[in-house]
């Protein structure tokens, strides 16, 4: 924890802060506490290791970052594929047909075209929601370059997959480009009808909130307020 805090500039103790500032010159300091007789070998061996661990991502750490990006896009691809396939089945088999009861009246599959946002809100702002979805995708793609946290990769992958799923409907479905209605079909009792893309977005958002409360940043560092 102390190392992560030193990275973002908030060391635990004054001694830790001092040692972080003086570490590059420890070998040349003749009278420092760490430079006493019999200690130079240990000091010179430990300082480079600490600097290598706490500095910018080294060559050995970059593959780990690439793996996190791969996880992000893999999660996004799975979420997008599940949403797309489910909507194709709903349009082909369920639209213009009576709802299918899954758990009595408590859960049904019912095909509904939604021109608004997730869960049917704001149907008069379809184009705005389309632009917002596109902006979210761009932000996530840019953030992926600094991604070193596996939980953040999963959370952003869910957001990306869900945003792509609903954006596909906005672009390619009636009544027109950027004004298309999203296909919703999961209808719990006393709740709005939604789809798998909405579920992925909500799950990703909840995970991001939890990670933020824990102080975990996308780059893998941990901070305390």
PDB file of C-alpha atoms in Angstrom, residues 79-223:
ATOM      1  CA  UNK A  79     -21.691  -9.137 -24.079  1.00  0.00           C
ATOM      2  CA  UNK A  80     -22.277  -7.719 -27.564  1.00  0.00           C
ATOM      3  CA  UNK A  81     -22.699 -11.149 -29.175  1.00  0.00           C
ATOM      4  CA  UNK A  82     -25.188 -12.327 -26.541  1.00  0.00           C
ATOM      5  CA  UNK A  83     -27.202  -9.127 -26.903  1.00  0.00           C
ATOM      6  CA  UNK A  84     -27.198  -9.262 -30.705  1.00  0.00           C
ATOM      7  CA  UNK A  85     -28.182 -12.936 -30.920  1.00  0.00           C
ATOM      8  CA  UNK A  86     -30.929 -12.549 -28.318  1.00  0.00           C
ATOM      9  CA  UNK A  87     -32.437  -9.614 -30.210  1.00  0.00           C
ATOM     10  CA  UNK A  88     -32.364 -11.479 -33.515  1.00  0.00           C
ATOM     11  CA  UNK A  89     -34.232 -14.380 -31.908  1.00  0.00           C
ATOM     12  CA  UNK A  90     -36.760 -12.061 -30.259  1.00  0.00           C
ATOM     13  CA  UNK A  91     -37.503 -10.215 -33.506  1.00  0.00           C
ATOM     14  CA  UNK A  92     -37.857 -13.469 -35.441  1.00  0.00           C
ATOM     15  CA  UNK A  93     -39.801 -15.543 -32.919  1.00  0.00           C
ATOM     16  CA  UNK A  94     -41.463 -13.247 -30.390  1.00  0.00           C
ATOM     17  CA  UNK A  95     -42.330  -9.950 -32.037  1.00  0.00           C
ATOM     18  CA  UNK A  96     -46.060  -9.686 -32.886  1.00  0.00           C
ATOM     19  CA  UNK A  97     -46.701 -12.747 -30.714  1.00  0.00           C
ATOM     20  CA  UNK A  98     -48.116 -13.076 -27.177  1.00  0.00           C
ATOM     21  CA  UNK A  99     -45.577 -12.775 -24.329  1.00  0.00           C
ATOM     22  CA  UNK A 100     -43.921 -15.940 -23.048  1.00  0.00           C
ATOM     23  CA  UNK A 101     -44.286 -16.490 -19.315  1.00  0.00           C
ATOM     24  CA  UNK A 102     -41.019 -17.582 -17.723  1.00  0.00           C
ATOM     25  CA  UNK A 103     -41.982 -17.359 -14.027  1.00  0.00           C
ATOM     26  CA  UNK A 104     -45.717 -16.806 -14.113  1.00  0.00           C
ATOM     27  CA  UNK A 105     -46.567 -13.110 -14.065  1.00  0.00           C
ATOM     28  CA  UNK A 106     -43.277 -12.262 -12.360  1.00  0.00           C
ATOM     29  CA  UNK A 107     -41.063 -12.625 -15.430  1.00  0.00           C
ATOM     30  CA  UNK A 108     -42.049 -12.636 -19.095  1.00  0.00           C
ATOM     31  CA  UNK A 109     -40.370 -12.346 -22.455  1.00  0.00           C
ATOM     32  CA  UNK A 110     -42.193  -9.663 -24.406  1.00  0.00           C
ATOM     33  CA  UNK A 111     -40.867  -7.926 -27.533  1.00  0.00           C
ATOM     34  CA  UNK A 112     -41.000  -4.131 -27.265  1.00  0.00           C
ATOM     35  CA  UNK A 113     -39.372  -1.435 -29.412  1.00  0.00           C
ATOM     36  CA  UNK A 114     -37.899   1.292 -27.209  1.00  0.00           C
ATOM     37  CA  UNK A 115     -36.911   4.636 -28.732  1.00  0.00           C
ATOM     38  CA  UNK A 116     -35.619   5.983 -25.410  1.00  0.00           C
ATOM     39  CA  UNK A 117     -32.724   5.188 -23.122  1.00  0.00           C
ATOM     40  CA  UNK A 118     -32.239   2.097 -21.000  1.00  0.00           C
ATOM     41  CA  UNK A 119     -35.431   0.845 -19.342  1.00  0.00           C
ATOM     42  CA  UNK A 120     -37.591   3.049 -21.541  1.00  0.00           C
ATOM     43  CA  UNK A 121     -36.654   6.508 -20.273  1.00  0.00           C
ATOM     44  CA  UNK A 122     -36.535   9.597 -22.503  1.00  0.00           C
ATOM     45  CA  UNK A 123     -38.136   8.369 -25.707  1.00  0.00           C
ATOM     46  CA  UNK A 124     -38.081  11.903 -27.162  1.00  0.00           C
ATOM     47  CA  UNK A 125     -34.260  12.069 -27.152  1.00  0.00           C
ATOM     48  CA  UNK A 126     -33.262   9.115 -29.314  1.00  0.00           C
ATOM     49  CA  UNK A 127     -30.559  10.982 -31.268  1.00  0.00           C
ATOM     50  CA  UNK A 128     -29.045  12.372 -28.054  1.00  0.00           C
ATOM     51  CA  UNK A 129     -28.819   8.910 -26.526  1.00  0.00           C
ATOM     52  CA  UNK A 130     -27.189   7.668 -29.724  1.00  0.00           C
ATOM     53  CA  UNK A 131     -24.504  10.349 -29.473  1.00  0.00           C
ATOM     54  CA  UNK A 132     -23.967   9.575 -25.782  1.00  0.00           C
ATOM     55  CA  UNK A 133     -23.519   5.866 -26.530  1.00  0.00           C
ATOM     56  CA  UNK A 134     -20.976   6.668 -29.235  1.00  0.00           C
ATOM     57  CA  UNK A 135     -19.101   9.008 -26.868  1.00  0.00           C
ATOM     58  CA  UNK A 136     -18.969   6.311 -24.169  1.00  0.00           C
ATOM     59  CA  UNK A 137     -17.401   3.899 -26.649  1.00  0.00           C
ATOM     60  CA  UNK A 138     -14.734   6.447 -27.623  1.00  0.00           C
ATOM     61  CA  UNK A 139     -13.908   7.236 -23.972  1.00  0.00           C
ATOM     62  CA  UNK A 140     -13.549   3.555 -23.089  1.00  0.00           C
ATOM     63  CA  UNK A 141     -11.300   2.944 -26.096  1.00  0.00           C
ATOM     64  CA  UNK A 142      -9.016   5.829 -25.051  1.00  0.00           C
ATOM     65  CA  UNK A 143      -8.967   4.710 -21.414  1.00  0.00           C
ATOM     66  CA  UNK A 144      -7.928   1.198 -22.450  1.00  0.00           C
ATOM     67  CA  UNK A 145      -4.406   2.448 -23.213  1.00  0.00           C
ATOM     68  CA  UNK A 146      -3.799   3.055 -19.488  1.00  0.00           C
ATOM     69  CA  UNK A 147      -5.584  -0.054 -18.231  1.00  0.00           C
ATOM     70  CA  UNK A 148      -3.661  -2.289 -15.795  1.00  0.00           C
ATOM     71  CA  UNK A 149      -6.514  -3.488 -13.542  1.00  0.00           C
ATOM     72  CA  UNK A 150      -8.393  -6.730 -14.261  1.00  0.00           C
ATOM     73  CA  UNK A 151     -11.609  -5.695 -12.424  1.00  0.00           C
ATOM     74  CA  UNK A 152     -11.643  -2.417 -14.360  1.00  0.00           C
ATOM     75  CA  UNK A 153     -11.114  -4.343 -17.602  1.00  0.00           C
ATOM     76  CA  UNK A 154     -14.196  -6.465 -16.858  1.00  0.00           C
ATOM     77  CA  UNK A 155     -16.293  -3.435 -15.861  1.00  0.00           C
ATOM     78  CA  UNK A 156     -15.330  -1.415 -18.931  1.00  0.00           C
ATOM     79  CA  UNK A 157     -15.842  -4.461 -21.142  1.00  0.00           C
ATOM     80  CA  UNK A 158     -19.424  -4.794 -19.897  1.00  0.00           C
ATOM     81  CA  UNK A 159     -20.043  -1.093 -20.527  1.00  0.00           C
ATOM     82  CA  UNK A 160     -18.499  -1.284 -23.995  1.00  0.00           C
ATOM     83  CA  UNK A 161     -20.442  -4.396 -25.013  1.00  0.00           C
ATOM     84  CA  UNK A 162     -23.732  -2.979 -23.766  1.00  0.00           C
ATOM     85  CA  UNK A 163     -23.178   0.383 -25.431  1.00  0.00           C
ATOM     86  CA  UNK A 164     -22.298  -1.308 -28.730  1.00  0.00           C
ATOM     87  CA  UNK A 165     -25.392  -3.505 -28.524  1.00  0.00           C
ATOM     88  CA  UNK A 166     -27.829  -0.645 -28.122  1.00  0.00           C
ATOM     89  CA  UNK A 167     -25.904   1.575 -30.551  1.00  0.00           C
ATOM     90  CA  UNK A 168     -26.299  -1.113 -33.230  1.00  0.00           C
ATOM     91  CA  UNK A 169     -30.070  -0.884 -32.806  1.00  0.00           C
ATOM     92  CA  UNK A 170     -29.955   2.916 -32.961  1.00  0.00           C
ATOM     93  CA  UNK A 171     -28.127   2.825 -36.273  1.00  0.00           C
ATOM     94  CA  UNK A 172     -29.665  -0.100 -38.135  1.00  0.00           C
ATOM     95  CA  UNK A 173     -33.260  -0.446 -36.924  1.00  0.00           C
ATOM     96  CA  UNK A 174     -36.379   1.487 -37.886  1.00  0.00           C
ATOM     97  CA  UNK A 175     -37.400   4.250 -38.132  1.00  0.00           C
ATOM     98  CA  UNK A 176     -33.994   5.400 -39.380  1.00  0.00           C
ATOM     99  CA  UNK A 177     -30.262   5.842 -38.885  1.00  0.00           C
ATOM    100  CA  UNK A 178     -29.410   7.210 -35.401  1.00  0.00           C
ATOM    101  CA  UNK A 179     -33.125   7.137 -34.572  1.00  0.00           C
ATOM    102  CA  UNK A 180     -33.672   3.377 -34.407  1.00  0.00           C
ATOM    103  CA  UNK A 181     -35.699   1.810 -31.600  1.00  0.00           C
ATOM    104  CA  UNK A 182     -33.922  -0.641 -29.317  1.00  0.00           C
ATOM    105  CA  UNK A 183     -35.359  -4.143 -28.955  1.00  0.00           C
ATOM    106  CA  UNK A 184     -36.295  -4.892 -25.316  1.00  0.00           C
ATOM    107  CA  UNK A 185     -37.770  -8.185 -24.190  1.00  0.00           C
ATOM    108  CA  UNK A 186     -37.039  -8.981 -20.519  1.00  0.00           C
ATOM    109  CA  UNK A 187     -40.188  -7.914 -18.656  1.00  0.00           C
ATOM    110  CA  UNK A 188     -40.189  -8.388 -14.856  1.00  0.00           C
ATOM    111  CA  UNK A 189     -43.418  -7.634 -13.036  1.00  0.00           C
ATOM    112  CA  UNK A 190     -43.763  -3.985 -11.898  1.00  0.00           C
ATOM    113  CA  UNK A 191     -40.513  -3.038 -13.646  1.00  0.00           C
ATOM    114  CA  UNK A 192     -39.396  -1.611 -16.987  1.00  0.00           C
ATOM    115  CA  UNK A 193     -38.714  -3.899 -19.938  1.00  0.00           C
ATOM    116  CA  UNK A 194     -35.003  -4.180 -20.803  1.00  0.00           C
ATOM    117  CA  UNK A 195     -32.481  -6.262 -22.735  1.00  0.00           C
ATOM    118  CA  UNK A 196     -29.092  -7.893 -22.213  1.00  0.00           C
ATOM    119  CA  UNK A 197     -27.235  -4.736 -23.285  1.00  0.00           C
ATOM    120  CA  UNK A 198     -28.997  -2.773 -20.532  1.00  0.00           C
ATOM    121  CA  UNK A 199     -28.056  -5.495 -18.048  1.00  0.00           C
ATOM    122  CA  UNK A 200     -24.387  -5.352 -19.096  1.00  0.00           C
ATOM    123  CA  UNK A 201     -24.333  -1.554 -18.745  1.00  0.00           C
ATOM    124  CA  UNK A 202     -25.889  -1.666 -15.278  1.00  0.00           C
ATOM    125  CA  UNK A 203     -23.558  -4.441 -14.064  1.00  0.00           C
ATOM    126  CA  UNK A 204     -20.520  -2.599 -15.411  1.00  0.00           C
ATOM    127  CA  UNK A 205     -21.645   0.645 -13.773  1.00  0.00           C
ATOM    128  CA  UNK A 206     -22.181  -1.030 -10.398  1.00  0.00           C
ATOM    129  CA  UNK A 207     -18.746  -2.644 -10.583  1.00  0.00           C
ATOM    130  CA  UNK A 208     -17.129   0.715 -11.383  1.00  0.00           C
ATOM    131  CA  UNK A 209     -18.833   2.307  -8.359  1.00  0.00           C
ATOM    132  CA  UNK A 210     -17.556  -0.493  -6.105  1.00  0.00           C
ATOM    133  CA  UNK A 211     -14.020  -0.185  -7.464  1.00  0.00           C
ATOM    134  CA  UNK A 212     -14.106   3.575  -6.935  1.00  0.00           C
ATOM    135  CA  UNK A 213     -15.206   3.136  -3.317  1.00  0.00           C
ATOM    136  CA  UNK A 214     -12.318   0.717  -2.792  1.00  0.00           C
ATOM    137  CA  UNK A 215      -9.902   3.287  -4.243  1.00  0.00           C
ATOM    138  CA  UNK A 216      -8.753   1.127  -7.159  1.00  0.00           C
ATOM    139  CA  UNK A 217      -7.867   3.111 -10.280  1.00  0.00           C
ATOM    140  CA  UNK A 218      -7.856   1.780 -13.871  1.00  0.00           C
ATOM    141  CA  UNK A 219      -4.040   1.892 -13.943  1.00  0.00           C
ATOM    142  CA  UNK A 220      -3.893  -0.551 -11.018  1.00  0.00           C
ATOM    143  CA  UNK A 221      -2.895   1.930  -8.315  1.00  0.00           C
ATOM    144  CA  UNK A 222      -4.780   2.246  -5.028  1.00  0.00           C
ATOM    145  CA  UNK A 223      -5.494   5.601  -3.420  1.00  0.00           C
TER     146      UNK A 223
END
